[in-house]
Amino acid sequence: MQSALSLSFSQASLPLANRTLCSSNAAPSTPRNLRFCGLRREAFCFSPSKQLTSCRFHIQSRRIEVSAAASSSAGNGAPSKSFDYDLIIIGAGVGGHGAALHAVEKGLKTAIIEGDVVGGTCVNRGCVPSKALLAVSGRMRELQNEHHMKAFGLQVSAAGYDRQGVADHASNLATKIRNNLTNSMKALGVDILTGFGAVLGPQKVKYGDNIITGKDIIIATGSVPFVPKGIEVDGKTVITSDHALKLESVPDWIAIVGSGYIGLEFSDVYTALGSEVTFIEALDQLMPGFDPEISKLAQRVLINTRKIDYHTGVFASKITPAKDGKPVLIELIDAKTKEPKDTLEVDAALIATGRAPFTNGLGLENINVTTQRGFIPVDERMRVIDGNGKLVPHLYCIGDANGKLMLAHAASAQGISVVEQVTGRDHVLNHLSIPAACFTHPEISMVGLTEPQAREKAEKEGFKVSIAKTSFKANTKALAENEGEGLAKMIYRPDNGEILGVHIFGLHAADLIHEASNAIALGTRIQDIKLAVHAHPTLSEVVDELFKAAKVDSPASVTAQSVKVTV
Amino acid sequence: MAVSSSSFLSTTSLTNSKSNISFASSVSPSLRSVVFRSTIPATSHRRSMTVRSKIREIFMPALSSTMTEGKIVSWIKTEGEKLAKGESVVVVESDKADMDVETFYDGYLAAIVVGEGETAPVGAAIGLLAETEAEIEEAKTKAASKSSSSVVEAVVPSPPPVTSSPAPAIAQPAPVTAVADGPRKTVATPYAKKLAKQHKVDIGSVAGTGPFGRITASDVETAAGIAPSKSSVAPPPPPPTPVAAKAATTTTNLPPLLPDSSIVPFTAMQSAVSKNMIESLSVPTFRVGYPVNTDALDALYEKVKPKGVTMTALLAKAAGMALAQHPVVNASCKDGKSFSYNANINIAVAVAINGGLITPVLQDADKLDLYLLSQKWKELVGKARSKQLQPHEYNSGTFTLSNLGMFGVDRFDAILPPGQGAIMAVGASKPTVVADKDGFFSVKNTMLVNVTADHRIVYGADLAAFLQTFAKIIENPDSLTL
């Protein structure tokens, strides 16, 4: 019918629509969208709640473009002559979903193969349910903090919780988001094929007993919790994040092996619900991977003041679940000398030692690809590299399975980048512009390089590095919330005003990072962005102050200014 | 609006987590003397060493009003390096932030007493500053002696010794408790360790009552003699006895509500008793009684009485020995999900003291001999009367004994104290006509004991078996004196 017309229209209008949405903070009420959505309002059903995970943000803005395109009944493109599909995506997690929506938008006939549940780890066993638990823990923490409440003049009698109620909130949220994801793909006409996908040969994929062909193939099979050897997971007292998110129990004392994002977020949940926590970290300091200054401050706020202790520089060499009336036993050995150091007796242990790629049984041997520690080797365009170091044509791998940056939104961004490439526009994703966040209370967020990384790079390449810092203590909104604890830090080049990295620890840090990550992605310089205006009083002024505190030698670029003026 | 807000923001934005403190300029002179102190007028017990040289101690500064100790983040200068006035020497981490500590003397950093990553209380020497190069060696020997004998005791604001951390410090990754010390090692929860450090309680001396015998926060709180954080009132014994609560009601006569009656608010002890009584209602209990022939025990008592042995000690010893054979009766169930076998047999004995009751605890009643036990008991009663019992002396009980026999009570019924598995109520021993298995009647001294137990963990047969053992010990009491 009018497919040609509406397709061309949606394509033309997309960049604009997208921009409008971003700047107006994704309000779904733009008349333009309504007109196209028609009956598809359900696509927006969760958008009024603003407590979105980073991955949901992505999905949402994309979905709106999609519903515009969907008005062409054959939204899923026309099949090319020699192939069943233009694009086959193996794995319907956030990465596969992002790629699928973008592919349809680009007019590709797309199939997505899912062997488990749509939404993958993020939606079902990761970011999404954990945000539900953290939403609870944040409130519990606040309600239990008498001093905090008193400072507001509030009187609250003893706060309590119903474990099953909390657990239900998490699983309901996961279900809701999973349905949204499924519906958004169905609405577009993406073929959702059920079965375990495997690569049979070039451009040929098998799922179940069916074989299909596709012009291009994206592997997006994600990852599973990594459990080091010697650790016996029983799912009750020795658990991974998969089990912990079901919140089947709140142990009195839980050891968390690993103090990265997952471990930290769970420590926030468990301590708010009354558990005591012992961290076991193999490296010499907690929170490795964060900027050292941030992790130090975070440790002061998130660890030292809470019912948490820790052992660093040790491996949990053996963990035995509780049985026969004995507690969970954890044997610790020195990370360097491997000598036994201690034995812990706790009620439960959460293994948060990272995630392992889920790439077994993918048929990679059929195309001569050897994984590295399970990860599928790719180049900077996500093209899969085979055992001889050659690119496998028409085969891409995105997300946790390639291990470049194991974050839901990174997977989605990689997927979009691949779709851009296969539709004729070369695109290389700048991973340094991808933000990351840890949703503790307060939150931690970061983008780009840490200070030591930046200094190393500066030394190698011969430029100077400067640091700017601002405190949440100086922010009106943060003080109004009685949440002045926090720090924002920017690492930048004083010569040209390039932002190298931004790290934030404080109230809503995860939402504040995007101004910096967008600036990095778009190459905006500090001297320009510092002239942008922020509403007062908002937390965003913390970042504004950061830009203003930077001392850059170059003057603001006149052109950038004039562009703004015309807008 | 815009103007005022932006100026507000820009003025305050310089708050950084790391700032420089120059003690020469920004800190009052009184603090200066704390940070650097020449050893010439050094603490009195070092007077014997007549030190002429100018070796100054670098002290842990108080960087905030709440700071009690600081951690050395890094030494900016190394040993032997020359220092100029105003230079940063060391970075110290307080409870709030990291700060550079500067010297305001020229000289040499002669020795580092507290290394990087270590913690020292405010006021403790963390390094030595020599005025000349020649004095470096001397300072080093001094530093060596310093770390061996903790010198800093005399330094005013800091009670705990410097070098080694006082309690198993939480911040210390290395395990403080030895690994290979047999089956029983101290297990304390993270919060318990934090509290112990905060209240300066030696965690090793705290009796753990949590699951698997671990030391919990409330154990530390009771050991520190503070009320468990939840209840703001009622400082005294949390688990003291219900039994005697009964005794208390019978002896102290709470006023009936008649027209002329007066209302007396609870004393702290009474509210604690009341709280425990209410708490005990949540535990499903049952009772088993048993007649015990005491002829042999009475005979033994006559013999050992001149040696200072009391009937309480005899009964406690007998109960302790019986418990050793029936550990489940000595167990405790705290959370309703698990229970713990207690490592020690600590018999709490209810004592009525003026206006209330308390349960001094005879620790390791099964292991101590009768004479030591009696001695210990006298000591505890004395302390109880003068209200000088330490928390662990009244709240570490694992089994309670209540004896009203001296009042002529032939039998009674005790309420189980929260946190214990069982309590024994002992009545008076009275001449009773008994028939033996051949049908012959005789008169024997018989005493009725009645044990109340937590039926979640102790079942009827357990209690019956325990009582049987107890009766056997009482009827053949020679083992009590072994």
GROMACS .gro file of N, CA, C and O in nm, chain A residues 424-483:
model
  240
  424GLY      N    1   2.560  -0.002   0.420
  424GLY     CA    2   2.637   0.082   0.330
  424GLY      C    3   2.699   0.207   0.390
  424GLY      O    4   2.751   0.290   0.319
  425ARG      N    5   2.692   0.220   0.522
  425ARG     CA    6   2.757   0.336   0.581
  425ARG      C    7   2.863   0.287   0.678
  425ARG      O    8   2.833   0.217   0.774
  426ASP      N    9   2.987   0.317   0.648
  426ASP     CA   10   3.094   0.269   0.735
  426ASP      C   11   3.080   0.334   0.872
  426ASP      O   12   3.047   0.452   0.882
  427HIS      N   13   3.099   0.255   0.974
  427HIS     CA   14   3.082   0.309   1.109
  427HIS      C   15   3.173   0.235   1.205
  427HIS      O   16   3.177   0.112   1.203
  428VAL      N   17   3.248   0.310   1.283
  428VAL     CA   18   3.329   0.249   1.389
  428VAL      C   19   3.284   0.309   1.520
  428VAL      O   20   3.281   0.432   1.536
  429LEU      N   21   3.244   0.223   1.611
  429LEU     CA   22   3.194   0.270   1.740
  429LEU      C   23   3.311   0.313   1.828
  429LEU      O   24   3.411   0.242   1.841
  430ASN      N   25   3.299   0.431   1.887
  430ASN     CA   26   3.400   0.477   1.981
  430ASN      C   27   3.365   0.425   2.120
  430ASN      O   28   3.277   0.479   2.187
  431HIS      N   29   3.434   0.320   2.160
  431HIS     CA   30   3.401   0.259   2.290
  431HIS      C   31   3.432   0.352   2.407
  431HIS      O   32   3.378   0.334   2.516
  432LEU      N   33   3.521   0.446   2.383
  432LEU     CA   34   3.554   0.537   2.493
  432LEU      C   35   3.440   0.635   2.520
  432LEU      O   36   3.443   0.708   2.618
  433SER      N   37   3.339   0.637   2.433
  433SER     CA   38   3.228   0.727   2.459
  433SER      C   39   3.110   0.654   2.522
  433SER      O   40   3.005   0.712   2.543
  434ILE      N   41   3.130   0.526   2.553
  434ILE     CA   42   3.019   0.450   2.612
  434ILE      C   43   3.025   0.462   2.764
  434ILE      O   44   3.123   0.424   2.826
  435PRO      N   45   2.921   0.516   2.822
  435PRO     CA   46   2.923   0.533   2.967
  435PRO      C   47   2.893   0.402   3.039
  435PRO      O   48   2.840   0.308   2.979
  436ALA      N   49   2.933   0.396   3.164
  436ALA     CA   50   2.900   0.280   3.246
  436ALA      C   51   2.853   0.332   3.381
  436ALA      O   52   2.891   0.441   3.422
  437ALA      N   53   2.769   0.254   3.446
  437ALA     CA   54   2.717   0.300   3.574
  437ALA      C   55   2.699   0.184   3.669
  437ALA      O   56   2.676   0.070   3.627
  438CYS      N   57   2.716   0.215   3.795
  438CYS     CA   58   2.693   0.117   3.901
  438CYS      C   59   2.587   0.179   3.991
  438CYS      O   60   2.607   0.290   4.041
  439PHE      N   61   2.476   0.108   4.011
  439PHE     CA   62   2.359   0.172   4.069
  439PHE      C   63   2.348   0.157   4.220
  439PHE      O   64   2.244   0.123   4.273
  440THR      N   65   2.459   0.178   4.286
  440THR     CA   66   2.459   0.177   4.432
  440THR      C   67   2.393   0.305   4.481
  440THR      O   68   2.352   0.389   4.401
  441HIS      N   69   2.384   0.323   4.610
  441HIS     CA   70   2.331   0.449   4.664
  441HIS      C   71   2.439   0.518   4.744
  441HIS      O   72   2.470   0.471   4.851
  442PRO      N   73   2.496   0.626   4.701
  442PRO     CA   74   2.472   0.688   4.571
  442PRO      C   75   2.537   0.610   4.457
  442PRO      O   76   2.614   0.518   4.481
  443GLU      N   77   2.507   0.655   4.335
  443GLU     CA   78   2.552   0.583   4.217
  443GLU      C   79   2.695   0.622   4.177
  443GLU      O   80   2.746   0.726   4.217
  444ILE      N   81   2.754   0.534   4.097
  444ILE     CA   82   2.886   0.561   4.040
  444ILE      C   83   2.869   0.556   3.888
  444ILE      O   84   2.803   0.466   3.837
  445SER      N   85   2.928   0.650   3.817
  445SER     CA   86   2.922   0.642   3.672
  445SER      C   87   3.052   0.691   3.613
  445SER      O   88   3.128   0.762   3.678
  446MET      N   89   3.078   0.650   3.491
  446MET     CA   90   3.205   0.688   3.430
  446MET      C   91   3.195   0.677   3.279
  446MET      O   92   3.114   0.601   3.226
  447VAL      N   93   3.280   0.752   3.215
  447VAL     CA   94   3.294   0.738   3.070
  447VAL      C   95   3.439   0.772   3.036
  447VAL      O   96   3.501   0.856   3.102
  448GLY      N   97   3.494   0.704   2.938
  448GLY     CA   98   3.630   0.734   2.894
  448GLY      C   99   3.736   0.675   2.984
  448GLY      O  100   3.717   0.570   3.045
  449LEU      N  101   3.848   0.747   2.993
  449LEU     CA  102   3.965   0.693   3.062
  449LEU      C  103   3.963   0.726   3.210
  449LEU      O  104   3.906   0.828   3.251
  450THR      N  105   4.029   0.642   3.290
  450THR     CA  106   4.054   0.678   3.429
  450THR      C  107   4.178   0.766   3.432
  450THR      O  108   4.251   0.775   3.333
  451GLU      N  109   4.202   0.826   3.547
  451GLU     CA  110   4.317   0.916   3.555
  451GLU      C  111   4.449   0.844   3.523
  451GLU      O  112   4.527   0.892   3.440
  452PRO      N  113   4.476   0.726   3.584
  452PRO     CA  114   4.601   0.659   3.549
  452PRO      C  115   4.610   0.624   3.400
  452PRO      O  116   4.717   0.639   3.339
  453GLN      N  117   4.499   0.580   3.341
  453GLN     CA  118   4.500   0.548   3.198
  453GLN      C  119   4.530   0.672   3.115
  453GLN      O  120   4.609   0.666   3.020
  454ALA      N  121   4.469   0.783   3.154
  454ALA     CA  122   4.489   0.906   3.077
  454ALA      C  123   4.634   0.952   3.088
  454ALA      O  124   4.694   0.995   2.991
  455ARG      N  125   4.690   0.939   3.209
  455ARG     CA  126   4.827   0.985   3.229
  455ARG      C  127   4.924   0.899   3.147
  455ARG      O  128   5.022   0.947   3.093
  456GLU      N  129   4.891   0.770   3.141
  456GLU     CA  130   4.977   0.680   3.063
  456GLU      C  131   4.972   0.718   2.915
  456GLU      O  132   5.075   0.726   2.848
  457LYS      N  133   4.851   0.741   2.870
  457LYS     CA  134   4.832   0.778   2.729
  457LYS      C  135   4.903   0.910   2.700
  457LYS      O  136   4.969   0.927   2.596
  458ALA      N  137   4.889   1.004   2.794
  458ALA     CA  138   4.948   1.136   2.775
  458ALA      C  139   5.100   1.125   2.763
  458ALA      O  140   5.163   1.192   2.681
  459GLU      N  141   5.157   1.039   2.846
  459GLU     CA  142   5.302   1.023   2.844
  459GLU      C  143   5.346   0.967   2.709
  459GLU      O  144   5.444   1.012   2.651
  460LYS      N  145   5.270   0.868   2.662
  460LYS     CA  146   5.305   0.804   2.535
  460LYS      C  147   5.292   0.902   2.419
  460LYS      O  148   5.376   0.906   2.330
  461GLU      N  149   5.186   0.978   2.420
  461GLU     CA  150   5.157   1.062   2.305
  461GLU      C  151   5.204   1.206   2.322
  461GLU      O  152   5.190   1.287   2.232
  462GLY      N  153   5.255   1.235   2.442
  462GLY     CA  154   5.315   1.365   2.462
  462GLY      C  155   5.219   1.481   2.470
  462GLY      O  156   5.236   1.582   2.402
  463PHE      N  157   5.115   1.466   2.548
  463PHE     CA  158   5.032   1.584   2.574
  463PHE      C  159   5.012   1.598   2.725
  463PHE      O  160   5.047   1.510   2.802
  464LYS      N  161   4.958   1.711   2.762
  464LYS     CA  162   4.939   1.737   2.904
  464LYS      C  163   4.798   1.696   2.946
  464LYS      O  164   4.704   1.701   2.866
  465VAL      N  165   4.785   1.659   3.072
  465VAL     CA  166   4.655   1.617   3.124
  465VAL      C  167   4.621   1.705   3.243
  465VAL      O  168   4.707   1.731   3.326
  466SER      N  169   4.501   1.750   3.251
  466SER     CA  170   4.457   1.824   3.370
  466SER      C  171   4.334   1.757   3.429
  466SER      O  172   4.266   1.680   3.361
  467ILE      N  173   4.312   1.789   3.554
  467ILE     CA  174   4.199   1.730   3.625
  467ILE      C  175   4.111   1.843   3.678
  467ILE      O  176   4.162   1.939   3.734
  468ALA      N  177   3.982   1.830   3.662
  468ALA     CA  178   3.890   1.923   3.727
  468ALA      C  179   3.798   1.842   3.816
  468ALA      O  180   3.764   1.728   3.783
  469LYS      N  181   3.764   1.901   3.930
  469LYS     CA  182   3.678   1.827   4.022
  469LYS      C  183   3.572   1.918   4.079
  469LYS      O  184   3.597   2.036   4.105
  470THR      N  185   3.455   1.864   4.099
  470THR     CA  186   3.354   1.940   4.173
  470THR      C  187   3.289   1.846   4.273
  470THR      O  188   3.294   1.724   4.257
  471SER      N  189   3.233   1.907   4.374
  471SER     CA  190   3.174   1.827   4.480
  471SER      C  191   3.022   1.844   4.479
  471SER      O  192   2.971   1.951   4.447
  472PHE      N  193   2.953   1.739   4.516
  472PHE     CA  194   2.808   1.750   4.531
  472PHE      C  195   2.772   1.840   4.650
  472PHE      O  196   2.660   1.886   4.660
  473LYS      N  197   2.869   1.858   4.738
  473LYS     CA  198   2.843   1.943   4.855
  473LYS      C  199   2.810   2.085   4.812
  473LYS      O  200   2.754   2.162   4.888
  474ALA      N  201   2.851   2.123   4.691
  474ALA     CA  202   2.828   2.259   4.645
  474ALA      C  203   2.701   2.270   4.562
  474ALA      O  204   2.671   2.375   4.510
  475ASN      N  205   2.629   2.160   4.549
  475ASN     CA  206   2.513   2.161   4.460
  475ASN      C  207   2.383   2.179   4.538
  475ASN      O  208   2.354   2.103   4.630
  476THR      N  209   2.308   2.277   4.499
  476THR     CA  210   2.186   2.312   4.573
  476THR      C  211   2.089   2.194   4.580
  476THR      O  212   2.034   2.163   4.684
  477LYS      N  213   2.070   2.132   4.465
  477LYS     CA  214   1.971   2.024   4.461
  477LYS      C  215   2.016   1.908   4.548
  477LYS      O  216   1.936   1.849   4.621
  478ALA      N  217   2.144   1.875   4.542
  478ALA     CA  218   2.195   1.765   4.623
  478ALA      C  219   2.178   1.798   4.771
  478ALA      O  220   2.141   1.712   4.851
  479LEU      N  221   2.204   1.923   4.807
  479LEU     CA  222   2.191   1.961   4.948
  479LEU      C  223   2.045   1.959   4.989
  479LEU      O  224   2.012   1.924   5.102
  480ALA      N  225   1.956   1.998   4.899
  480ALA     CA  226   1.814   1.993   4.931
  480ALA      C  227   1.771   1.851   4.961
  480ALA      O  228   1.684   1.827   5.044
  481GLU      N  229   1.834   1.758   4.893
  481GLU     CA  230   1.803   1.616   4.915
  481GLU      C  231   1.881   1.559   5.032
  481GLU      O  232   1.875   1.438   5.058
  482ASN      N  233   1.962   1.643   5.097
  482ASN     CA  234   2.051   1.595   5.203
  482ASN      C  235   2.146   1.485   5.153
  482ASN      O  236   2.173   1.389   5.221
  483GLU      N  237   2.189   1.498   5.032
  483GLU     CA  238   2.277   1.398   4.973
  483GLU      C  239   2.400   1.467   4.916
  483GLU      O  240   2.427   1.459   4.797
   0.00000   0.00000   0.00000
